[in-house]
JSON list of C-alpha atoms in Angstrom, two decimals:
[
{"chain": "O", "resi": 1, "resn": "UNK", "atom": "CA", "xyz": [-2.33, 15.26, -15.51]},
{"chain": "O", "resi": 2, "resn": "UNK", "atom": "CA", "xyz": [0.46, 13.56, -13.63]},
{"chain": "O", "resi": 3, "resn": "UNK", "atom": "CA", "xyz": [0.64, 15.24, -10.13]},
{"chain": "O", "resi": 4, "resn": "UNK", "atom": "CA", "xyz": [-1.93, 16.03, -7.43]},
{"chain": "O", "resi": 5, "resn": "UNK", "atom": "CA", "xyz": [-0.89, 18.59, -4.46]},
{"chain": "O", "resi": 6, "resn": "UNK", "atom": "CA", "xyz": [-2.71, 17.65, -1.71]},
{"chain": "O", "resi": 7, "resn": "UNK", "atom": "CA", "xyz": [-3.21, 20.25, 1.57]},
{"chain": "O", "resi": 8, "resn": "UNK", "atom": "CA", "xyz": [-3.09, 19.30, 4.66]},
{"chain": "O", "resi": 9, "resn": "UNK", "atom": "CA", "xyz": [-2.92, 21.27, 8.14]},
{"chain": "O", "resi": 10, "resn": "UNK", "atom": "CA", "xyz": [0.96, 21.06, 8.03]},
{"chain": "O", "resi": 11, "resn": "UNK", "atom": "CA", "xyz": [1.69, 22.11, 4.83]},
{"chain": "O", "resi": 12, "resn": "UNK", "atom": "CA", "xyz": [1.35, 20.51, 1.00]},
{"chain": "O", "resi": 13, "resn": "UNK", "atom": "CA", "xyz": [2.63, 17.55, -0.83]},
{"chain": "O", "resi": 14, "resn": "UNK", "atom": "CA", "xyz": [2.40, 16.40, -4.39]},
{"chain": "O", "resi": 15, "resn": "UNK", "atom": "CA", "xyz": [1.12, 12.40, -5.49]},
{"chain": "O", "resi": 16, "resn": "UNK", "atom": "CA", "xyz": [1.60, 10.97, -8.59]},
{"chain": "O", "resi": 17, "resn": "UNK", "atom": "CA", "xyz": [-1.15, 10.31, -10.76]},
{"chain": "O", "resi": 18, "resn": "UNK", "atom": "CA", "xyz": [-1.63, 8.01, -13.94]},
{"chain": "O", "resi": 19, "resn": "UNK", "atom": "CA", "xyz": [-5.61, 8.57, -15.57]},
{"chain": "O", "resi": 20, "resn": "UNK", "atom": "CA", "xyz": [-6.92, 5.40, -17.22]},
{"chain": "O", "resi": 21, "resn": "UNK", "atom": "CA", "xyz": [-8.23, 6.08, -20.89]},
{"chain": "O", "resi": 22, "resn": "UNK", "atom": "CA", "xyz": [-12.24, 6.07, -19.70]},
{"chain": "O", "resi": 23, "resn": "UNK", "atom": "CA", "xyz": [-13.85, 8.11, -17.03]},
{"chain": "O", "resi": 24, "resn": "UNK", "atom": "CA", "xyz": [-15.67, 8.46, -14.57]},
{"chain": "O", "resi": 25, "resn": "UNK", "atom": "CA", "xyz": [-13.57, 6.01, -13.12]},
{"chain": "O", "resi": 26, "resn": "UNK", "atom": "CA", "xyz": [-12.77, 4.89, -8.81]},
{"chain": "O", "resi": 27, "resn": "UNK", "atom": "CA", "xyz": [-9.64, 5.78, -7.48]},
{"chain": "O", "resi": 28, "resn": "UNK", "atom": "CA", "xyz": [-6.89, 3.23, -6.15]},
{"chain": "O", "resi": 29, "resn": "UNK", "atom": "CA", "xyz": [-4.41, 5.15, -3.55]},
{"chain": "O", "resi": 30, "resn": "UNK", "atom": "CA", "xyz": [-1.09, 3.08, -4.49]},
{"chain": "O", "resi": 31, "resn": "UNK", "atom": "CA", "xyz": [0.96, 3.78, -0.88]},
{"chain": "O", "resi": 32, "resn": "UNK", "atom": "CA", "xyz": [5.04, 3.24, -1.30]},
{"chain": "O", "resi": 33, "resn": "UNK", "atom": "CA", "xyz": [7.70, 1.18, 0.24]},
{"chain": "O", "resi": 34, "resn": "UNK", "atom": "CA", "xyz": [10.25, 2.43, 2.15]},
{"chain": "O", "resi": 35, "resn": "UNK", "atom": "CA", "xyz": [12.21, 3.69, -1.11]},
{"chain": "O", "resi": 36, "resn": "UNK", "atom": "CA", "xyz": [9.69, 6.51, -1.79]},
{"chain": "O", "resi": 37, "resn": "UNK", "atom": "CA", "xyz": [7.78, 6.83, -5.05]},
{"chain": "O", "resi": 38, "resn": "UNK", "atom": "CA", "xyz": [10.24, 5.59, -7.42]},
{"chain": "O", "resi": 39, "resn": "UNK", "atom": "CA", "xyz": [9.85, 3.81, -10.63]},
{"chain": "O", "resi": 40, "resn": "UNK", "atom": "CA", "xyz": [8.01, 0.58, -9.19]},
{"chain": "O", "resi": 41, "resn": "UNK", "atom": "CA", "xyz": [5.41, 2.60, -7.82]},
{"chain": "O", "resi": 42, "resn": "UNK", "atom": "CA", "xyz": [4.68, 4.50, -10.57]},
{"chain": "O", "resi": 43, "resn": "UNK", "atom": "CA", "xyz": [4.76, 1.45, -12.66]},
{"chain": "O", "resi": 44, "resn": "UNK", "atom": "CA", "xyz": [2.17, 0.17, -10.22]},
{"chain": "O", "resi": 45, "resn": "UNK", "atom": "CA", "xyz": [-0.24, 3.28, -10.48]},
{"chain": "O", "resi": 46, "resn": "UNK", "atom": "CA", "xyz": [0.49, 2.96, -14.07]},
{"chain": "O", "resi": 47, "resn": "UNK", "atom": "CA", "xyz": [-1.17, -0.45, -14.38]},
{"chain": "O", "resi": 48, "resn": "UNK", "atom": "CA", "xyz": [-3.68, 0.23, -12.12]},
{"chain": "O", "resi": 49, "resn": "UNK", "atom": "CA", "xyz": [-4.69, 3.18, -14.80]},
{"chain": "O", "resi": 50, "resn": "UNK", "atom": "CA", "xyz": [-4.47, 0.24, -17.22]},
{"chain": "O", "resi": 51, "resn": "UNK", "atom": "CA", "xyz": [-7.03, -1.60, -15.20]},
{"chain": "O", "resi": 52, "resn": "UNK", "atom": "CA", "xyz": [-9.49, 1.46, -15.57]},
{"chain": "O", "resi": 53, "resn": "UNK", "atom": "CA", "xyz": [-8.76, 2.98, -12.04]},
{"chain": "O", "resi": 54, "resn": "UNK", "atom": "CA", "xyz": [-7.55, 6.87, -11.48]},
{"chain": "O", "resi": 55, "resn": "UNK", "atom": "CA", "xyz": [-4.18, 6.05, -9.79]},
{"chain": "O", "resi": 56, "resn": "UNK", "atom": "CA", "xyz": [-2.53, 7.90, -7.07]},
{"chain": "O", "resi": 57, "resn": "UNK", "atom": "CA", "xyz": [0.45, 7.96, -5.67]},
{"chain": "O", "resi": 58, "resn": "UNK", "atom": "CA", "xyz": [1.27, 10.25, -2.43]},
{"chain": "O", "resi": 59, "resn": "UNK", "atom": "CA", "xyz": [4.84, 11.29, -1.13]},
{"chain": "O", "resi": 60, "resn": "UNK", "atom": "CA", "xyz": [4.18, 10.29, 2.07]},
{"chain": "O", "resi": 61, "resn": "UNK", "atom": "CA", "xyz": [8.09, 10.94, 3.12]},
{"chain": "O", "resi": 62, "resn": "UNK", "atom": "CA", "xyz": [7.40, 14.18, 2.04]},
{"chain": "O", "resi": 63, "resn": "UNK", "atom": "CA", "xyz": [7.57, 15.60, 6.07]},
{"chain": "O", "resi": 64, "resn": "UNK", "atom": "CA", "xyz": [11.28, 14.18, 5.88]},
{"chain": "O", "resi": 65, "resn": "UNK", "atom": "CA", "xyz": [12.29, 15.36, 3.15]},
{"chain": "O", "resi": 66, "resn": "UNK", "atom": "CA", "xyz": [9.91, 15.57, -0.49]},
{"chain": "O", "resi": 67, "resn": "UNK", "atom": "CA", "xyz": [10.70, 13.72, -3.44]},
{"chain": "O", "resi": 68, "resn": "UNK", "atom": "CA", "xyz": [12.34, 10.98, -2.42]},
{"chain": "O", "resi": 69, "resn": "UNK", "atom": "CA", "xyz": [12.86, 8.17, -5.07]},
{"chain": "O", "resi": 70, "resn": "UNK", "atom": "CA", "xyz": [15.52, 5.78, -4.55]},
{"chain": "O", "resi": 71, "resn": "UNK", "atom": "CA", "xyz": [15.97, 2.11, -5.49]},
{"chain": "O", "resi": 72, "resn": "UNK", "atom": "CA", "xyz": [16.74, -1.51, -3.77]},
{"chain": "O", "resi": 73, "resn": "UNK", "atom": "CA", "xyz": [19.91, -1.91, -5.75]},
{"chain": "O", "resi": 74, "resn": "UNK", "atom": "CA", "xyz": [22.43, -0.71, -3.38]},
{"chain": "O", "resi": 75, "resn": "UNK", "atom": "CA", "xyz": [23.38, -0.50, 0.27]},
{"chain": "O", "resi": 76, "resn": "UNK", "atom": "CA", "xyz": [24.01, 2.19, 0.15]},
{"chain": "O", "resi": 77, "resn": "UNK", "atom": "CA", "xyz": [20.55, 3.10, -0.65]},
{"chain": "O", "resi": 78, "resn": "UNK", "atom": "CA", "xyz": [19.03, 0.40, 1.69]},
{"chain": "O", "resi": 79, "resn": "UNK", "atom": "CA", "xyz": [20.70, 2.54, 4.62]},
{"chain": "O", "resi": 80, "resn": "UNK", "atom": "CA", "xyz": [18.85, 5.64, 3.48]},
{"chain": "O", "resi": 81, "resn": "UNK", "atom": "CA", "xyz": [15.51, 3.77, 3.13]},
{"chain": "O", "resi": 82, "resn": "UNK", "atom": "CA", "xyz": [16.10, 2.27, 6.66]},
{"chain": "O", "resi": 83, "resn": "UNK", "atom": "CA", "xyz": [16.68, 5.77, 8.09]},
{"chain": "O", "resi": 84, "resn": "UNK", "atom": "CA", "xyz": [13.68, 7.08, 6.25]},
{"chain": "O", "resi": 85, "resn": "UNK", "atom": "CA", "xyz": [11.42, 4.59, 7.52]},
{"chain": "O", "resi": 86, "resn": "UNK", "atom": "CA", "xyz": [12.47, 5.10, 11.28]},
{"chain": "O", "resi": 87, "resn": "UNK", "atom": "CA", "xyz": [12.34, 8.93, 11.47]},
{"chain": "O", "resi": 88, "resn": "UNK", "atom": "CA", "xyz": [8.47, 8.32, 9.53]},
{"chain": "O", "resi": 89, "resn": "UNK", "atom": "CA", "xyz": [5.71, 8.92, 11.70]},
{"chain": "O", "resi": 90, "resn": "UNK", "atom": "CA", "xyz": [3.13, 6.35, 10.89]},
{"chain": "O", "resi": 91, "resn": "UNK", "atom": "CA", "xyz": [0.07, 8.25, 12.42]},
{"chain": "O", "resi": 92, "resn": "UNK", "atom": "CA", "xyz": [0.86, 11.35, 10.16]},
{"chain": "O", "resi": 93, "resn": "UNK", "atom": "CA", "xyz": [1.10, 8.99, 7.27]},
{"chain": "O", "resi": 94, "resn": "UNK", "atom": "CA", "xyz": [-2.13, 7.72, 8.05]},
{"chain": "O", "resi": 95, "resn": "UNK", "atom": "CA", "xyz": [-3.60, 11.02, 8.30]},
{"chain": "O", "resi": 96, "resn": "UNK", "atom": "CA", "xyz": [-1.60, 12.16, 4.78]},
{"chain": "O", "resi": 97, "resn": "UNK", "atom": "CA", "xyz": [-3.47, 9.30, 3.08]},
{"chain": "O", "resi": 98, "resn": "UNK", "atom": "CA", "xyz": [-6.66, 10.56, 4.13]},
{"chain": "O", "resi": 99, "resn": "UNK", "atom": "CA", "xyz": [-6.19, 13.79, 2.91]},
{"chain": "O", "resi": 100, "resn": "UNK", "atom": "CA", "xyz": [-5.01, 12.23, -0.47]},
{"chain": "O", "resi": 101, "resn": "UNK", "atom": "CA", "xyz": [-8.47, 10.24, -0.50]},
{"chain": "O", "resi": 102, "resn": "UNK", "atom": "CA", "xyz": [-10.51, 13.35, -0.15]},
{"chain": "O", "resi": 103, "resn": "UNK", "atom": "CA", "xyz": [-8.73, 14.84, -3.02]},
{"chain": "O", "resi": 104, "resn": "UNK", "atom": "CA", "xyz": [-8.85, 12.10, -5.11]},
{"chain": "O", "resi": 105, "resn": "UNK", "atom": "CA", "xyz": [-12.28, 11.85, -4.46]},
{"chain": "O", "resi": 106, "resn": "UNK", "atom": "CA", "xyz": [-12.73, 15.74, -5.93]},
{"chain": "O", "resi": 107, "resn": "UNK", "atom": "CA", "xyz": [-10.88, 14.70, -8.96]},
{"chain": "O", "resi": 108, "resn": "UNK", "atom": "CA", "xyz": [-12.57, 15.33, -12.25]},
{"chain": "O", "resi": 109, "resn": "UNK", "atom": "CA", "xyz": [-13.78, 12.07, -13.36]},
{"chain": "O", "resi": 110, "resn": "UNK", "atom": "CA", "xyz": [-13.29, 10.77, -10.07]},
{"chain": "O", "resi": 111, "resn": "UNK", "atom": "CA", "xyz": [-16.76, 8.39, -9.18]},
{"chain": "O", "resi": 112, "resn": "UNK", "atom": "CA", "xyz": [-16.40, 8.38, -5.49]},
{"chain": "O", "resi": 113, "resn": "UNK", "atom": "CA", "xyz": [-15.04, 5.19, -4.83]},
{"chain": "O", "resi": 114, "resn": "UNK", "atom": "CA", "xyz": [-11.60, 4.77, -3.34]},
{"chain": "O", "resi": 115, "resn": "UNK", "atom": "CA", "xyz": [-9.20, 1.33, -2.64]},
{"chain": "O", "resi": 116, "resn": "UNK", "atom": "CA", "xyz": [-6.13, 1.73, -1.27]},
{"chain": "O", "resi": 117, "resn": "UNK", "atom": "CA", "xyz": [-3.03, -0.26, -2.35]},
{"chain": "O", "resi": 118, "resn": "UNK", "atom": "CA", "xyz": [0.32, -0.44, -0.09]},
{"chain": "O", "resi": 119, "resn": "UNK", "atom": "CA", "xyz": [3.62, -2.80, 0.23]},
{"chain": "O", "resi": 120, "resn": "UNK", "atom": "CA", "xyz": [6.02, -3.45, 2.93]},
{"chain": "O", "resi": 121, "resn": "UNK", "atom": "CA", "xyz": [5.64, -0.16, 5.01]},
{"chain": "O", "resi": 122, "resn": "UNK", "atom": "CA", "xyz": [3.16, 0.29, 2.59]},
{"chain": "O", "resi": 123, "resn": "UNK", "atom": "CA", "xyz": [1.17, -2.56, 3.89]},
{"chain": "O", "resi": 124, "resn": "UNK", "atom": "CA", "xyz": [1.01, -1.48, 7.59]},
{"chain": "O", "resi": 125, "resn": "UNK", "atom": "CA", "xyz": [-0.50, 2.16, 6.03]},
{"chain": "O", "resi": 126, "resn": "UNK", "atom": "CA", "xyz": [-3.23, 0.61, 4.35]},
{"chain": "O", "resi": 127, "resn": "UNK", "atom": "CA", "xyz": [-4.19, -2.06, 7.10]},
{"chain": "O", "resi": 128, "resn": "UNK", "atom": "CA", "xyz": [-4.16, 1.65, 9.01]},
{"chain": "O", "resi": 129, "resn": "UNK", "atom": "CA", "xyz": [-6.19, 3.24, 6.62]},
{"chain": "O", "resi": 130, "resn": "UNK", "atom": "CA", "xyz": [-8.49, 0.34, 6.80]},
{"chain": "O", "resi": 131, "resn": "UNK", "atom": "CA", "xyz": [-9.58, 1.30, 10.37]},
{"chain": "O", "resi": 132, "resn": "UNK", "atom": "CA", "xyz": [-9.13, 5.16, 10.62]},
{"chain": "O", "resi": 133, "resn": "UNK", "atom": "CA", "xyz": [-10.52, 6.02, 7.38]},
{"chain": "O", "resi": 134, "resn": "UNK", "atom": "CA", "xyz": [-13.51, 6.48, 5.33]},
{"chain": "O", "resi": 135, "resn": "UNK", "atom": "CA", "xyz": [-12.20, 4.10, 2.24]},
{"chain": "O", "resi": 136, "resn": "UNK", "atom": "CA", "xyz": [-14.05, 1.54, -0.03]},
{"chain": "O", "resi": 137, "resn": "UNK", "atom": "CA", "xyz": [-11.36, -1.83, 0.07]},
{"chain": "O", "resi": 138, "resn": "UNK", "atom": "CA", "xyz": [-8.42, -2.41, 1.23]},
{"chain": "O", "resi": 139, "resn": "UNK", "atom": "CA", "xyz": [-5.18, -4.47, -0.32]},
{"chain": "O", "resi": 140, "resn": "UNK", "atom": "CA", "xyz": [-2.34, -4.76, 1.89]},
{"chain": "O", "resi": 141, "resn": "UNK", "atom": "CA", "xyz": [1.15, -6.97, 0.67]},
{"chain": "O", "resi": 142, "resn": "UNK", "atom": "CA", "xyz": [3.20, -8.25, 3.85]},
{"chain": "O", "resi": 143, "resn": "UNK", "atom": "CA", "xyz": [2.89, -4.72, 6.02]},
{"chain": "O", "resi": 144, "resn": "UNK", "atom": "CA", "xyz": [5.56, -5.07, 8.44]},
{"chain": "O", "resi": 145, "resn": "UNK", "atom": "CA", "xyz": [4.51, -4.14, 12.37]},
{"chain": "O", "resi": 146, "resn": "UNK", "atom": "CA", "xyz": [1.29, -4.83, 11.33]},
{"chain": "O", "resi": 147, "resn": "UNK", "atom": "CA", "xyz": [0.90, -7.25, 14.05]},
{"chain": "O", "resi": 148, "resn": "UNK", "atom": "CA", "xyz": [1.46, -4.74, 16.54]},
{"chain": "O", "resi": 149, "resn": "UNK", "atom": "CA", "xyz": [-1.82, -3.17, 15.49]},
{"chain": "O", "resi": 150, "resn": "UNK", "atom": "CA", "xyz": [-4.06, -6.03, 15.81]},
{"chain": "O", "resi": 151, "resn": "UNK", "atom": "CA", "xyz": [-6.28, -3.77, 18.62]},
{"chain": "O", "resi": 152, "resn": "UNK", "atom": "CA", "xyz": [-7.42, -1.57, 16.08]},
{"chain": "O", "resi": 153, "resn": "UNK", "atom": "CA", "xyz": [-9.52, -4.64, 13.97]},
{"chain": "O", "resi": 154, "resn": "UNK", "atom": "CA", "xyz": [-12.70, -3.96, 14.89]},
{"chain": "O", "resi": 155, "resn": "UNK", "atom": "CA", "xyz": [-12.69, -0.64, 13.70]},
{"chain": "O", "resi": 156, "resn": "UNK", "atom": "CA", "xyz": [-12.56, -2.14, 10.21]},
{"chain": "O", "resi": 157, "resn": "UNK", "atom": "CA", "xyz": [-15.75, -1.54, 8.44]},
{"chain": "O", "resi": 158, "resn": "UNK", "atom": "CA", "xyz": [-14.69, -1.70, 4.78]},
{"chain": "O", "resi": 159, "resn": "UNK", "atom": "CA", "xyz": [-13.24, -5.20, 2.93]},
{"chain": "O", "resi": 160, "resn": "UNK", "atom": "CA", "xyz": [-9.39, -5.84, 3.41]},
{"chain": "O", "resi": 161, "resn": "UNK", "atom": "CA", "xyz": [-7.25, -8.05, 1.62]},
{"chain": "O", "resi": 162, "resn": "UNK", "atom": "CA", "xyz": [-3.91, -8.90, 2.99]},
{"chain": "O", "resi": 163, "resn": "UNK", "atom": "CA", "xyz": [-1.43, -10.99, 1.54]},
{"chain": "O", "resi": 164, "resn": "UNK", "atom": "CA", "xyz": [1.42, -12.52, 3.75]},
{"chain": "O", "resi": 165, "resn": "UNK", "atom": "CA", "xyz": [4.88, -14.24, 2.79]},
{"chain": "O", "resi": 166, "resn": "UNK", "atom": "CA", "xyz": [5.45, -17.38, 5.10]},
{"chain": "O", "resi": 167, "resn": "UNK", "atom": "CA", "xyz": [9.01, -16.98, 4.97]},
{"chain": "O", "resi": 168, "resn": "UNK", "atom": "CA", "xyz": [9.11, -13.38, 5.72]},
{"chain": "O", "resi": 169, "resn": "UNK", "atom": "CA", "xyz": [12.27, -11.87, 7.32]},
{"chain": "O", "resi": 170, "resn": "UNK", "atom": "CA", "xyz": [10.72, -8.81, 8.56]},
{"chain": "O", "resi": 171, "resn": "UNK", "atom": "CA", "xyz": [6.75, -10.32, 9.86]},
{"chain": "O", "resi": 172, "resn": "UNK", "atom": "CA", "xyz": [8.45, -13.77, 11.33]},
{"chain": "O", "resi": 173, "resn": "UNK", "atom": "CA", "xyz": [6.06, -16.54, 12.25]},
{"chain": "O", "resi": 174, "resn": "UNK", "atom": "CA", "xyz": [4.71, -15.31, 15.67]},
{"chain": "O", "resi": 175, "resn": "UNK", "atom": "CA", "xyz": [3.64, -11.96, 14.18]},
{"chain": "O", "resi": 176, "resn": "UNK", "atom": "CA", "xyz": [2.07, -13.73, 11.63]},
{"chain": "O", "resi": 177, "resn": "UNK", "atom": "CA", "xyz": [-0.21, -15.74, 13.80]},
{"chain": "O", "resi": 178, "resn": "UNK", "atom": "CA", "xyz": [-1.02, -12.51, 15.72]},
{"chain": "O", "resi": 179, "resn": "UNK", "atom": "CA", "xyz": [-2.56, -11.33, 12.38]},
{"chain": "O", "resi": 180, "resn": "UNK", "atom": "CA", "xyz": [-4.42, -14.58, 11.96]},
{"chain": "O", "resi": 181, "resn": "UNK", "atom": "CA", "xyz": [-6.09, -14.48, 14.99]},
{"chain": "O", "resi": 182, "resn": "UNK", "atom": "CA", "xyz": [-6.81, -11.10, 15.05]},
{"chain": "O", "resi": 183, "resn": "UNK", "atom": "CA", "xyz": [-8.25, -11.11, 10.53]},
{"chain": "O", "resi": 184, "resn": "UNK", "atom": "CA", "xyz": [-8.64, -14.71, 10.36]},
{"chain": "O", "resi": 185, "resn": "UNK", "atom": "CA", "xyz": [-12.57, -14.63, 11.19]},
{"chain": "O", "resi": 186, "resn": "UNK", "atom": "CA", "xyz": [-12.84, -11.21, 10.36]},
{"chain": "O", "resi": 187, "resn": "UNK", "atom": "CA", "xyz": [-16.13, -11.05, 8.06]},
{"chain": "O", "resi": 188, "resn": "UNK", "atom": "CA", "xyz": [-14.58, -8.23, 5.86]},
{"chain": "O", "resi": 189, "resn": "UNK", "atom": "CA", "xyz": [-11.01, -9.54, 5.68]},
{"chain": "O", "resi": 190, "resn": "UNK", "atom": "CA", "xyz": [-9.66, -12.30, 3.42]},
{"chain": "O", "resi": 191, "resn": "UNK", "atom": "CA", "xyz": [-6.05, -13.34, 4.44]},
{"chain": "O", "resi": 192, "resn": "UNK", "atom": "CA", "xyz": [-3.67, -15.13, 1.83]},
{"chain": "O", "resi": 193, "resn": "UNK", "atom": "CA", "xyz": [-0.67, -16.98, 2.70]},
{"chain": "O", "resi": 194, "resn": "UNK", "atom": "CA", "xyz": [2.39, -17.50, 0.08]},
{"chain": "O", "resi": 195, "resn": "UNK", "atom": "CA", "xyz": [4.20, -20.16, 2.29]},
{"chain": "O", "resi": 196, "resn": "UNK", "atom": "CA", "xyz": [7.38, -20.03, -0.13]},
{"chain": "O", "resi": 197, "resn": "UNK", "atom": "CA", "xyz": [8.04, -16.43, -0.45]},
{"chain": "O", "resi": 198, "resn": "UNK", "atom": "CA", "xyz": [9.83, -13.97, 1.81]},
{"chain": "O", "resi": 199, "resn": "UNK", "atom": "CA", "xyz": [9.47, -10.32, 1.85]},
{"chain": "O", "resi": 200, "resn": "UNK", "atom": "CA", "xyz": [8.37, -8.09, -1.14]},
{"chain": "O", "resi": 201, "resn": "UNK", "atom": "CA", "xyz": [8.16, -10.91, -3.54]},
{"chain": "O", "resi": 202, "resn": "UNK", "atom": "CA", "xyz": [5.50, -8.70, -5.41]},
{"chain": "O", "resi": 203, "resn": "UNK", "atom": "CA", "xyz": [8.15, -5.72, -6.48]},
{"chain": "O", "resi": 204, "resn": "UNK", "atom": "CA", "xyz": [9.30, -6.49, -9.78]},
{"chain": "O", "resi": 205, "resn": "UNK", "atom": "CA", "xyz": [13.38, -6.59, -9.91]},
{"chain": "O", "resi": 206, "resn": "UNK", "atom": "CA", "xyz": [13.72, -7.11, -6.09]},
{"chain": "O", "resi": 207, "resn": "UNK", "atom": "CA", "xyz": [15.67, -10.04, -4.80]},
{"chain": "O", "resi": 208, "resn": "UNK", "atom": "CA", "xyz": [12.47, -11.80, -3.56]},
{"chain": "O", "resi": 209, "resn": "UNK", "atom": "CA", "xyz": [10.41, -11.73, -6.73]},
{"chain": "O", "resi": 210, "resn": "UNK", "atom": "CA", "xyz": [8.06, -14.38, -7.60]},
{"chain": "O", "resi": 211, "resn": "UNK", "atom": "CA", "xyz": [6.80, -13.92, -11.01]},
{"chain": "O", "resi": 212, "resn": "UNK", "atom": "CA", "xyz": [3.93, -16.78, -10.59]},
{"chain": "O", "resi": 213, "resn": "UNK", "atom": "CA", "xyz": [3.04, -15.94, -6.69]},
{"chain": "O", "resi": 214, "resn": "UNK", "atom": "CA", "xyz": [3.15, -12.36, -7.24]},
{"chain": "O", "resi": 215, "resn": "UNK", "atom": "CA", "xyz": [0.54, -12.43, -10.35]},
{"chain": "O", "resi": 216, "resn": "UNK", "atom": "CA", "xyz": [-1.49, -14.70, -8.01]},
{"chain": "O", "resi": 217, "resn": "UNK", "atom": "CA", "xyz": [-1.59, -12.18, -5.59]},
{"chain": "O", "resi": 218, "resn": "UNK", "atom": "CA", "xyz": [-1.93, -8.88, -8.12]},
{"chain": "O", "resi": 219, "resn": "UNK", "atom": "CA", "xyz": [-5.00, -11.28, -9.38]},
{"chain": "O", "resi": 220, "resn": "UNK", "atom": "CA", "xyz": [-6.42, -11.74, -6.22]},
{"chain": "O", "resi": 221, "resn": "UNK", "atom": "CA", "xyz": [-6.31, -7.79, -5.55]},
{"chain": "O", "resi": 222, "resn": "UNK", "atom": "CA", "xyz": [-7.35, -6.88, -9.40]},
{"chain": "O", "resi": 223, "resn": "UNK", "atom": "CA", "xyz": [-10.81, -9.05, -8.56]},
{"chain": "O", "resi": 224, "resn": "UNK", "atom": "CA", "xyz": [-11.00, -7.62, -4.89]},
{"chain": "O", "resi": 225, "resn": "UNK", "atom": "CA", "xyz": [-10.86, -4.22, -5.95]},
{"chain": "O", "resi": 226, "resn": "UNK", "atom": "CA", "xyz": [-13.40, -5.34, -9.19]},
{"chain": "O", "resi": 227, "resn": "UNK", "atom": "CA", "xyz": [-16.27, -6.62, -6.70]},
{"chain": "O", "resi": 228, "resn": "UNK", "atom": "CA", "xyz": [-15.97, -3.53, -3.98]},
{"chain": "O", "resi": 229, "resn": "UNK", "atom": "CA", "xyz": [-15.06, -0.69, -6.54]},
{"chain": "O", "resi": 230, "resn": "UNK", "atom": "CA", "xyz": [-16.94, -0.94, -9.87]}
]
């Protein structure tokens, strides 16, 4: 199995899914850049199946237009991600991951458990998810506009890990500390700061990778998601 179609009030979508070899197993809801579910994401649900997780991956653009899977490598292709993300609506997207929980959750081998993965735009979804929906942990790399959501932290009832670039051209300084006020003391939230790095240094083959911050950070979420999922 390799797709999901998940239903929701508006009409269907399809996710990608990668099994792990041993089941019953939790799910981890891998939620895309701004590129749609291209190669790096499915790499990512990949080795999340590697991990022992049921990985899914939902075409969230799919109200735009479904199946989008583009790359970083052009300009081209940075305009049409850019025009993607501004005619996205991020309280549908919100409510489109929900609806890919509950049928992960129905999955066969599926054990009930659910984390939630995102990056970039990505990131803001999952913070979202964190406090409108009914998940088990949260992992959120440098969600941009997350800052303008800060109001909606108490709501959080389920762990959240967030990890932040300090030299971020899209979550600048002053959005940052909004976030740290707002998570900083948070009981259920653990913030990490990668003071060198700028945005998506996580996505293998972008201009921002880190190899050593990014597997830092991928370790960080691997034992999060161990301790509130298994």
């Amino acid at each position: 199995m390799n797709k999901l179609n998940v239903a929701t009030p508006d009409g269907n979508f399809d996710a990608y899914v990668a099994m792990p070899d041993r089941l019953p197993a939790p799910v981890v809801v891998v939620i895309q850049e701004i590129f749609g579910v291209n190669a790096v994401m499915r790499s990512i649900a990949d080795e999340y199946a590697k991990q022992g997780y049921i990985a899914v991956c939902p075409d969230l653009f799919w109200r735009i237009a479904p199946g989008i899977d583009i790359t970083d490598k052009t300009d081209a292709e940075w305009k049409q991600a850019f025009g993607y993300y501004q005619s996205f609506n991020v309280d549908k997207g919100v409510e489109d991951i929900a609806a890919t929980m509950k049928a992960a959750r129905a999955l066969e081998g599926a054990n009930g458990k659910v984390g939630v993965v995102g990056y970039c735009l990505g990131g803001l979804l999952t913070f979202l998810s964190a406090t409108r929906t009914d998940g088990d942990a949260f992992a959120a790399y440098y969600g941009g506009g997350m800052n303008e959501y800060m109001n909606e932290a108490d709501n959080i009832t389920k762990p959240l890990i967030v990890h932040l670039a300090g030299k971020d051209e899209f979550i600048p300084a002053e959005a940052q500390e909004v976030i740290k006020e707002a998570l900083g003391d948070h009981p259920l939230t653990e913030l990490h700061f990668y003071p060198d790095r700028d945005h998506a240094f996580a996505r293998k083959g972008g201009a921002h990778y880190d190899k050593t911050d990014a597997d830092t950070a991928n370790a960080r979420t691997a034992e999060f998601f161990e301790a509130n999922l298994v």
